[in-house]
XYZ file of C-alpha atoms in Angstrom:
86
model
C 35.416 -23.563 30.264
C 36.050 -19.914 30.872
C 39.200 -18.114 30.944
C 39.258 -17.444 34.437
C 38.269 -20.900 35.259
C 41.335 -22.157 33.516
C 44.107 -20.139 34.740
C 42.453 -21.235 38.578
C 42.545 -24.217 37.575
C 46.319 -24.319 36.654
C 47.162 -22.332 39.241
C 45.604 -24.553 42.027
C 47.285 -27.453 40.244
C 50.858 -26.232 39.766
C 51.088 -24.004 43.221
C 48.239 -25.764 45.631
C 47.958 -22.416 47.082
C 46.245 -21.770 50.536
C 44.619 -18.375 49.060
C 43.734 -17.837 44.971
C 41.675 -15.115 43.378
C 41.252 -14.558 39.693
C 39.346 -11.620 38.896
C 38.409 -10.553 34.834
C 38.808 -6.799 34.737
C 38.196 -6.216 31.077
C 35.138 -4.256 31.773
C 37.768 -1.734 32.972
C 39.973 -1.926 29.707
C 36.821 -1.978 27.103
C 37.714 -0.388 24.161
C 41.632 -0.173 25.107
C 44.190 -2.324 22.686
C 43.866 -6.030 23.390
C 40.277 -5.843 24.561
C 38.008 -8.446 23.120
C 34.328 -7.750 22.688
C 33.471 -11.055 24.998
C 35.627 -9.823 27.948
C 38.240 -12.520 29.611
C 41.412 -10.868 28.110
C 42.950 -8.522 31.319
C 42.766 -10.645 34.547
C 44.538 -10.295 37.898
C 45.377 -12.670 40.182
C 46.415 -12.772 43.589
C 48.133 -15.855 45.179
C 49.910 -17.247 48.007
C 51.277 -20.830 48.442
C 54.276 -22.492 49.935
C 55.649 -23.368 46.434
C 56.840 -19.729 46.727
C 58.639 -20.120 49.391
C 62.199 -18.645 49.035
C 61.471 -17.221 45.402
C 61.816 -13.181 45.035
C 58.818 -10.972 43.601
C 60.451 -11.284 39.806
C 60.520 -15.511 40.683
C 57.155 -15.725 41.700
C 55.961 -14.032 39.036
C 57.982 -16.045 36.101
C 56.042 -18.582 37.708
C 52.850 -17.730 37.284
C 53.654 -16.463 33.880
C 55.442 -19.603 32.803
C 52.053 -21.907 33.977
C 50.037 -19.768 32.250
C 51.710 -19.290 28.818
C 49.243 -20.325 26.502
C 46.713 -18.446 27.726
C 49.557 -15.548 27.782
C 49.792 -16.567 23.797
C 46.202 -16.503 23.674
C 43.535 -14.692 24.796
C 45.063 -13.153 27.621
C 46.190 -9.623 26.887
C 47.283 -8.422 30.925
C 47.736 -10.188 33.293
C 48.325 -8.166 37.373
C 50.306 -10.629 39.895
C 50.354 -10.350 43.248
C 52.068 -13.717 44.316
C 53.143 -14.814 48.199
C 54.619 -16.859 50.343
C 51.696 -18.618 52.193
């Protein structure tokens, strides 16, 4: 399964988001540290979920990183997160 799809599946299961976008930005980092020849190393996640209600921005990001710990330890080098209550 592509890394992007795995990220999206895990975030849907964990947060039941009203909006979710997982964007592979690896092509923007070609030749940089952590970039892999096949891509799927740099992602941007935009997510809105009621599960984030009452959480600070940092707590929301930590929650997302927690769900994606396996990916962060393996194929994902960088993850940009925009998490909102929604």
